[in-house]
Tab-separated table of C-alpha atoms in Angstrom:
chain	number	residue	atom	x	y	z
Z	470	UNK	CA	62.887	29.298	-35.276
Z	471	UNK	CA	60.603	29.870	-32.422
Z	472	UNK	CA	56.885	28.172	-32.537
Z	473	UNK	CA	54.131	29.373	-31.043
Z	474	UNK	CA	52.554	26.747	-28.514
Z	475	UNK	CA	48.936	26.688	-28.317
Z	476	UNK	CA	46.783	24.400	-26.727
Z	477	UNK	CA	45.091	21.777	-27.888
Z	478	UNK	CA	40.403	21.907	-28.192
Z	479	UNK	CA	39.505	19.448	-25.497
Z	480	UNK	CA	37.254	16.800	-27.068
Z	481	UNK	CA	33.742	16.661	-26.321
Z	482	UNK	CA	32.728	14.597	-23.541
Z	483	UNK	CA	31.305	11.253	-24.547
Z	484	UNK	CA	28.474	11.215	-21.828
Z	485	UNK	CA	27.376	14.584	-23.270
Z	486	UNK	CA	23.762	15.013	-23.801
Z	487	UNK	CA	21.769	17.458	-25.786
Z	488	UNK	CA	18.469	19.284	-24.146
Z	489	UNK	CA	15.310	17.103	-23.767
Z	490	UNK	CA	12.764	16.720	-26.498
Z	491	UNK	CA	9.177	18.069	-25.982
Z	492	UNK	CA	8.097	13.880	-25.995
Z	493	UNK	CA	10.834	13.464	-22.927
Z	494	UNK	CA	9.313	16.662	-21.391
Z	495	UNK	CA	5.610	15.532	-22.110
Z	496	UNK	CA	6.251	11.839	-20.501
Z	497	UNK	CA	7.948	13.694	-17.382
Z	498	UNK	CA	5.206	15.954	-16.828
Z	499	UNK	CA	2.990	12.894	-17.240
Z	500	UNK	CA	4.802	10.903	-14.797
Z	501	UNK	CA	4.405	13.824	-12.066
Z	502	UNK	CA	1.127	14.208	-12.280
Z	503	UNK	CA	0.228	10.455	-11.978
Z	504	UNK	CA	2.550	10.325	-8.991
Z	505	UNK	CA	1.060	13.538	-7.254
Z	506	UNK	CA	-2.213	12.702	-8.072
Z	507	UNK	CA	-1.485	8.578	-6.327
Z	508	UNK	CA	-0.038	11.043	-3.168
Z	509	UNK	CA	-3.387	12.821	-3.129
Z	510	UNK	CA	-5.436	9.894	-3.325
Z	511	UNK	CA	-3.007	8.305	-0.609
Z	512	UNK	CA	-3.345	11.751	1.638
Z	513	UNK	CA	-7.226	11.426	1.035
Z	514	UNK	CA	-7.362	7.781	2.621
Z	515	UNK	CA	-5.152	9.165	5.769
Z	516	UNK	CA	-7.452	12.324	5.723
Z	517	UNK	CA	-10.721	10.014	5.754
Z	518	UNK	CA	-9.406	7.530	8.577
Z	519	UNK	CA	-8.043	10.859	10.953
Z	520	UNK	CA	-11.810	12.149	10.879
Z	521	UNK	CA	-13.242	8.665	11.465
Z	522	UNK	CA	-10.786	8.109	14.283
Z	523	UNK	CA	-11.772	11.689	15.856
Z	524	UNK	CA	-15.349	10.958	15.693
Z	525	UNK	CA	-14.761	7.440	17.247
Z	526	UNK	CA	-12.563	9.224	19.947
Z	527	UNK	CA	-15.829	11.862	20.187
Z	528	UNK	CA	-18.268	8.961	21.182
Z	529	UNK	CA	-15.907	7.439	23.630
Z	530	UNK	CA	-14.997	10.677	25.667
Z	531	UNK	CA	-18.957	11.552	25.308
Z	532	UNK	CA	-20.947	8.516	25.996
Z	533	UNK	CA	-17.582	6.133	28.945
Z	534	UNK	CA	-18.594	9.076	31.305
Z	535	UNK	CA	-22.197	9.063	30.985
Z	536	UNK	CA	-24.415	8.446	33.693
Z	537	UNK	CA	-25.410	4.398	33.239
Z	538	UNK	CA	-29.086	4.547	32.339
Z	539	UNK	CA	-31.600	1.071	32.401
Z	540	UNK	CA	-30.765	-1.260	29.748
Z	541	UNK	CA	-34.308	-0.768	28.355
Z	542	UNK	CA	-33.718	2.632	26.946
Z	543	UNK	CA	-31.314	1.763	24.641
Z	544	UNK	CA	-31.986	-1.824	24.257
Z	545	UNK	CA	-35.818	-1.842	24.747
Z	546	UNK	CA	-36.390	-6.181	24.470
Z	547	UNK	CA	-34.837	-9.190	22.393
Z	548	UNK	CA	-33.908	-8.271	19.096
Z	549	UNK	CA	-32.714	-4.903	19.678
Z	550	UNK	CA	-29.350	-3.600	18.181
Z	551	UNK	CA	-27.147	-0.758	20.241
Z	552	UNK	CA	-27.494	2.128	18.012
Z	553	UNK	CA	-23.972	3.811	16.896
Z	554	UNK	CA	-24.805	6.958	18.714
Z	555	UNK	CA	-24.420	4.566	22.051
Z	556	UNK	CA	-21.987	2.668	21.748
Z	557	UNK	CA	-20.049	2.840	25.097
Z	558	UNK	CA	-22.647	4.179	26.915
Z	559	UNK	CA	-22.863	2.422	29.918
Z	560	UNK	CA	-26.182	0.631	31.180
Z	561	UNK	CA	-27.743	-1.214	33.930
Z	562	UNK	CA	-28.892	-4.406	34.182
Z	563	UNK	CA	-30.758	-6.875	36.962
Z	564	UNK	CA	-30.557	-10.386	36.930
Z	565	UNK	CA	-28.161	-13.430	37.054
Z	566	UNK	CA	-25.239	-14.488	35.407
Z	567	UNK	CA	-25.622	-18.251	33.382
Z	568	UNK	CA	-22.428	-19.378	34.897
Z	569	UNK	CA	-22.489	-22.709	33.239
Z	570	UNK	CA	-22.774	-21.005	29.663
Z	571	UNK	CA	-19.093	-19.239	30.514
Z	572	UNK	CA	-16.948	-19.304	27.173
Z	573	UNK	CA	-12.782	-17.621	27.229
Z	574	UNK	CA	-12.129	-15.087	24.228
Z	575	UNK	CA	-8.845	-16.056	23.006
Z	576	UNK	CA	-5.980	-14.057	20.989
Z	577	UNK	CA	-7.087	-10.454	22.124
Z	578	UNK	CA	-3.915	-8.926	24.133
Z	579	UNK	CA	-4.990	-6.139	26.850
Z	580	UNK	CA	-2.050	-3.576	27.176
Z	581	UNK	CA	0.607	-5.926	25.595
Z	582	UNK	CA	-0.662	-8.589	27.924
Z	583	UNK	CA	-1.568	-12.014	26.802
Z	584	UNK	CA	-4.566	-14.220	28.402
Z	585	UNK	CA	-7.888	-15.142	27.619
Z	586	UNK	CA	-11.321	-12.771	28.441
Z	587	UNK	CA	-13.937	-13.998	30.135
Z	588	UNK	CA	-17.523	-14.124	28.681
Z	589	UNK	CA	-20.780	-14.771	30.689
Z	590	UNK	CA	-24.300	-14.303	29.233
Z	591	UNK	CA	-26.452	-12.362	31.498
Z	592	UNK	CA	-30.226	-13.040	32.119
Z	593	UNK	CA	-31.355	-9.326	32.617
Z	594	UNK	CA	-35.309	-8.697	33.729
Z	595	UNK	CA	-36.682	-5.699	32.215
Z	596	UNK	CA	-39.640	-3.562	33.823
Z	597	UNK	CA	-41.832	-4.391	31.078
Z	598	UNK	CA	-41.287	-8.530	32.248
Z	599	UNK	CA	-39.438	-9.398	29.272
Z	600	UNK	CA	-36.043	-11.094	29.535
Z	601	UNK	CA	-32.958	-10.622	27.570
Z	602	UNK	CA	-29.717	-12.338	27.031
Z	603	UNK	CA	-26.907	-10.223	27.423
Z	604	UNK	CA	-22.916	-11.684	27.237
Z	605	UNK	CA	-21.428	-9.958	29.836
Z	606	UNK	CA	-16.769	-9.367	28.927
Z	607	UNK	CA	-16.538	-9.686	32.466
Z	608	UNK	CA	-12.583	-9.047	32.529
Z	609	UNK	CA	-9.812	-10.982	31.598
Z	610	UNK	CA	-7.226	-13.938	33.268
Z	611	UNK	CA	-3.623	-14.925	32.374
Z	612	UNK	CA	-2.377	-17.678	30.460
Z	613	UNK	CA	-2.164	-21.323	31.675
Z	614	UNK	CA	1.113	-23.064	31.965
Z	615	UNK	CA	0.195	-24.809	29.307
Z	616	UNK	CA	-1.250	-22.100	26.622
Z	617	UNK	CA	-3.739	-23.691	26.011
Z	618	UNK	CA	-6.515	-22.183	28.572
Z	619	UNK	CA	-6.304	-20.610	32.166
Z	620	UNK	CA	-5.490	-22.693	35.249
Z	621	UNK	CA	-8.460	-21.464	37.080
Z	622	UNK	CA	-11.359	-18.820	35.947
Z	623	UNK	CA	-13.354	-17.313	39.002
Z	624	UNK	CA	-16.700	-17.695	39.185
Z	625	UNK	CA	-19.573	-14.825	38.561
Z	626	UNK	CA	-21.800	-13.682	41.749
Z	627	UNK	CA	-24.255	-15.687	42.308
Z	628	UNK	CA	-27.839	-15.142	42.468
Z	629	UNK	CA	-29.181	-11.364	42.150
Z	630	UNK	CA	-26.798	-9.450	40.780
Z	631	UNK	CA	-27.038	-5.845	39.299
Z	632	UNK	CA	-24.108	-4.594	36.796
Z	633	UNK	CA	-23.024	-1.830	34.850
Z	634	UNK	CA	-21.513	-2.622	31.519
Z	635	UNK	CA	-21.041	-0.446	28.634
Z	636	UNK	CA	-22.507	-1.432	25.280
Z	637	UNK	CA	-20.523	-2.730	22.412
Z	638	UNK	CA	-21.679	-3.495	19.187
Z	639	UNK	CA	-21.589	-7.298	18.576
Z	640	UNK	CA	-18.584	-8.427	16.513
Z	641	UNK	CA	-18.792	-10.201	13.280
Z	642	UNK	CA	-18.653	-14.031	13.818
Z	643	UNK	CA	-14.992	-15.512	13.647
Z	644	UNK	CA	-14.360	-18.144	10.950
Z	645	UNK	CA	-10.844	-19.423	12.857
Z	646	UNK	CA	-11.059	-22.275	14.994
Z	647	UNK	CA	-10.593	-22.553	18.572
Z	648	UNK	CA	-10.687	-24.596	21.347
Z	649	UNK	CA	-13.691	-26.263	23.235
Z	650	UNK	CA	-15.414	-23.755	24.987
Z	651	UNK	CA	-13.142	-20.884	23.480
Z	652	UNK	CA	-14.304	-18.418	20.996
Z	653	UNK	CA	-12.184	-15.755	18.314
Z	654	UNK	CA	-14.470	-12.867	18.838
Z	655	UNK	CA	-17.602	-11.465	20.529
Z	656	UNK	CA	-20.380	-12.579	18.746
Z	657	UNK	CA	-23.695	-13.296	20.580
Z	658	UNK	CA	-24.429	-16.374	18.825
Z	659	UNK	CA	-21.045	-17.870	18.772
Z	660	UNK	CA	-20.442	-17.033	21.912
Z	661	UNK	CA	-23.623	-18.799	23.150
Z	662	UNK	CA	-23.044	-21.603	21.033
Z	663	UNK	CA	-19.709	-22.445	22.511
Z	664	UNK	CA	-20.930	-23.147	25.885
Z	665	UNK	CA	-21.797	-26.825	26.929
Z	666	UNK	CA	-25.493	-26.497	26.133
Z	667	UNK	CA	-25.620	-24.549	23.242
Z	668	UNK	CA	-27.274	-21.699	22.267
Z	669	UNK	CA	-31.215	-23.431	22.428
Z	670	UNK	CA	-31.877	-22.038	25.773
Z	671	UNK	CA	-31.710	-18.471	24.823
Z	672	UNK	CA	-33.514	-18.569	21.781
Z	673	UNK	CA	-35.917	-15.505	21.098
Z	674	UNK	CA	-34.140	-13.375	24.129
Z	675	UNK	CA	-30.768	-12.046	22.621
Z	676	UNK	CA	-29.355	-8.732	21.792
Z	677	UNK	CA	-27.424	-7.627	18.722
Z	678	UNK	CA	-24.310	-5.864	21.371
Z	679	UNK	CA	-22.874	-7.286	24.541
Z	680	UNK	CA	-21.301	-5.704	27.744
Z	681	UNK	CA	-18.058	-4.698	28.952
Z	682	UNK	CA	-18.179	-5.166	32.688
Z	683	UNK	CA	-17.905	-1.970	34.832
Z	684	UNK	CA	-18.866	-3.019	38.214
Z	685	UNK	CA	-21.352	-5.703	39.970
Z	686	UNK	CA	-23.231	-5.710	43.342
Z	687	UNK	CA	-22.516	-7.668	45.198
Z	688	UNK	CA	-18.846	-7.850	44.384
Z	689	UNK	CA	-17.177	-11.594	43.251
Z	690	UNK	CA	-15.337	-13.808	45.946
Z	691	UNK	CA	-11.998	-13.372	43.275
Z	692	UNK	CA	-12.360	-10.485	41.106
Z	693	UNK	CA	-10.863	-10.756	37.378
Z	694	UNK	CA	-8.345	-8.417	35.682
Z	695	UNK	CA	-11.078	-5.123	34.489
Z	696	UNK	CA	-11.271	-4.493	31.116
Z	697	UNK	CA	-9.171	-0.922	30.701
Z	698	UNK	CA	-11.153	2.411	29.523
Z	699	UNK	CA	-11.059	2.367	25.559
Z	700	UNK	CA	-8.041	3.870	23.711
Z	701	UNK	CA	-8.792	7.586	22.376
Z	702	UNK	CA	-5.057	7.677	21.003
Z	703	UNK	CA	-5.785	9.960	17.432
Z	704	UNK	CA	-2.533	8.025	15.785
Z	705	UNK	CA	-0.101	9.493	13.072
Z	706	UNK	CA	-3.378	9.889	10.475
Z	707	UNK	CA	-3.258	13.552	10.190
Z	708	UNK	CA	0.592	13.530	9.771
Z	709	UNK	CA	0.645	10.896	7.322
Z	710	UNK	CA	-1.612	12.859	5.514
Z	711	UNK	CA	-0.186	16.293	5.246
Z	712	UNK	CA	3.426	14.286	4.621
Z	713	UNK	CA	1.780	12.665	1.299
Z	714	UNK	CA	0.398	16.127	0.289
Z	715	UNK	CA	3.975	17.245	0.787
Z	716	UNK	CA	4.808	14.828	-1.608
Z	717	UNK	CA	2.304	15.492	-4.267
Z	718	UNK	CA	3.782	19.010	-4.173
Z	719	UNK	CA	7.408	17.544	-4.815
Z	720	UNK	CA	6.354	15.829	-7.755
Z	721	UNK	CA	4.802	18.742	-9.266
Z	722	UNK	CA	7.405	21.327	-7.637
Z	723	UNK	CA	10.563	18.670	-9.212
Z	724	UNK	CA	9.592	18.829	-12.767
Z	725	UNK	CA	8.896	22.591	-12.695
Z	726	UNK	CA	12.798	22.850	-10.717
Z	727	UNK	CA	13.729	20.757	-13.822
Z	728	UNK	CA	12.347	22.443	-16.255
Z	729	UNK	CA	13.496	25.734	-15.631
Z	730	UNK	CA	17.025	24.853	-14.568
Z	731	UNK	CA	17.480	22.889	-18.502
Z	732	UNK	CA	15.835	26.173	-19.903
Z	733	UNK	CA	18.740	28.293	-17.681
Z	734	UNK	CA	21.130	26.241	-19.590
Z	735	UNK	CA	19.503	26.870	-23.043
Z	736	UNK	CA	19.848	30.673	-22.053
Z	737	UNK	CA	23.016	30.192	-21.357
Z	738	UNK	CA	24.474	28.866	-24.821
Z	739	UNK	CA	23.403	31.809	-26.380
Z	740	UNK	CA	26.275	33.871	-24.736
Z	741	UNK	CA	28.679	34.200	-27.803
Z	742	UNK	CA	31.698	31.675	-27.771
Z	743	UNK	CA	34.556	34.668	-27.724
Z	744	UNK	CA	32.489	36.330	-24.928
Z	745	UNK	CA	32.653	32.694	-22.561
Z	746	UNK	CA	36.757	32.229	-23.300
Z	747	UNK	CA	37.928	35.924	-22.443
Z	748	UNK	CA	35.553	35.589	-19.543
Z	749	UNK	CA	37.734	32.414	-18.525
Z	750	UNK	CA	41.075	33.669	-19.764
Z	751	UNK	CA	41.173	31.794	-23.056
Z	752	UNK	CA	41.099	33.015	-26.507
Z	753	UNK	CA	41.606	31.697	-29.951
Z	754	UNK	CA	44.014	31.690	-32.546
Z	755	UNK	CA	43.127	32.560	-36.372
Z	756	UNK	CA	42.025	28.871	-36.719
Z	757	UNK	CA	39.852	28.864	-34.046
Z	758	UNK	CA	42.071	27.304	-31.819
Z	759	UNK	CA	41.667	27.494	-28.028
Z	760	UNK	CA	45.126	29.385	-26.771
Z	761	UNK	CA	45.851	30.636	-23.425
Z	762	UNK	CA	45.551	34.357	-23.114
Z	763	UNK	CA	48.715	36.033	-21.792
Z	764	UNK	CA	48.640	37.366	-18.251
Z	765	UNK	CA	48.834	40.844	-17.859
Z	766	UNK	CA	51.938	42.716	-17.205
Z	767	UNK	CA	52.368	43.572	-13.057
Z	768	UNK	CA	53.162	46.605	-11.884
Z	769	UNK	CA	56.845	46.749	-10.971
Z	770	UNK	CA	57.008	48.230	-7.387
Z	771	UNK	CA	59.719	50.606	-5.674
Z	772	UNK	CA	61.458	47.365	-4.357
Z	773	UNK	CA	62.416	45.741	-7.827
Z	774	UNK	CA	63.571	49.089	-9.190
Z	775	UNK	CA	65.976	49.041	-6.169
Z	776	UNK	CA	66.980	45.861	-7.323
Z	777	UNK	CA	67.221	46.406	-10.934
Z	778	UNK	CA	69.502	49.453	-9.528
Z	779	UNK	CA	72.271	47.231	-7.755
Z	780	UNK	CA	72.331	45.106	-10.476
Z	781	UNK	CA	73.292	47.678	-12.837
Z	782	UNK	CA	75.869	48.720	-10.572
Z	783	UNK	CA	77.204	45.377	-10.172
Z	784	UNK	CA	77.621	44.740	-13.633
């Protein structure tokens, strides 16, 4: 007695999972908004800081080739404060450099090189007979051998002298400690107050900026390392923020992806279950058993009716 073999329903897989609920969907689409709109908001800051940076890189191109006007235009007696608008602009000045007042500016690198900058106030006459105090960056020297300070630091011209500096805002005072005579940053009165005499003797004439050195007549016995023209490098701003607007888009663009490929699937299981195991070469016995459906007869050719031929004869 023959039996019919048939094969057996595969179980279900255990890791299985039924479509998402609308509270699953709801908490997704939650989730990618919040994280596009963080993207945004970090795009925004990049956005924000590429504009400042072009404007800064505006007033540098604009005002380091300028023709160098008398310090009195832009800083018209003591007291005065550069304005934004000209910042780098360079200026002129006649006077004499306070030598004995020199202070180093530590911890501020100048194209990857280490060493110390080297600050000089400036007694500057104006046409008007006032005097102002101006601290004069007048370039920089290396390192000691012992880190600690330079071996030597050249002296100023002495006497008359007329410079060329461009104007820098003054920095905010430093609150990190330094050595005797040293300074962390360029601020007028800390800079003053770090020389040997204090800052008493230029009470009433200072400026709220100071100079970057340019040139001096008549020219120093030893000239010092110059300063190097400002950076107008834009940075990666304006990538960074088209790459987080890209993202914000990929948060929103995931969940739609996701949503329509679980909705393909729900299409999908409509398709009747007969329909899917023909379509795969299955079918089902009169329990609903899965069976294998039985391969179509092939087409006997002109060489295996020669065969089946000779072995008639044979026989």
């Amino acid at each position: 007695m023959s039996q019919t073999h048939v094969a057996e329903r595969p179980p279900a897989p255990d890791d299985a999972r039924g479509p998402r609920t609308t509270r699953q969907w709801v908490i997704l689409a939650v989730a990618a908004v919040v994280l596009a709109a963080l993207c945004l908001v970090a795009g925004r800051w990049q956005w924000n800081r590429y504009e400042s940076r072009e404007a800064e890189i505006d007033l540098i191109e604009n005002n380091w080739s300028a023709p160098a006007v008398p310090v009195d235009e832009i800083l018209p007696g003591p007291g005065a404060v550069v304005p934004d608008s000209d910042v780098w602009r360079p200026v002129e000045l006649e006077g004499h450099y306070v030598t004995d007042a020199t202070v180093l500016l530590r911890n501020r690198p100048v194209a990857g090189r280490n060493g110390y900058h080297v600050l000089v106030p400036f007694e500057a006459r104006l046409p008007d007979g006032q005097e102002l105090v101006l601290v004069v960056n007048r370039g920089t020297v290396p390192l000691g051998r012992d880190a600690r300070g330079p071996d030597a630091v050249p002296d100023a011209p002495s006497g008359d002298v007329t410079v060329v500096v461009s104007l820098r805002a003054d920095e905010p005072p430093s609150d990190r400690g330094a050595q005797p005579g040293q300074v962390q940053a360029i601020s007028t009165a800390q800079v003053l107050a770090a020389g040997p005499d204090g800052a008493g003797w230029a009470e009433g004439r200072t400026v709220g900026a100071y100079g970057a050195l340019r040139s001096e007549q008549p020219a120093p016995d030893v000239a010092l390392a110059t300063l190097p023209k400002p950076d107008t490098d834009p940075g990666s701003h304006l990538s960074y923020a088209f790459q987080w607007a890209i993202f914000a888009l990929g948060a929103v663009g995931g969940y739609i992806v996701l949503w329509r490929r679980e909705r393909g699937a729900l299409r999908g299981e409509n398709v009747s279950a007969g329909d899917l195991l023909l379509a795969s070469g299955e079918a089902t016995d009169g329990e609903g058993v899965r069976a294998r459906k039985a391969p179509k007869e092939r087409r006997r050719s002109a060489e295996d009716e020669e065969d089946a031929l000779i072995e008639s004869q044979l026989r």
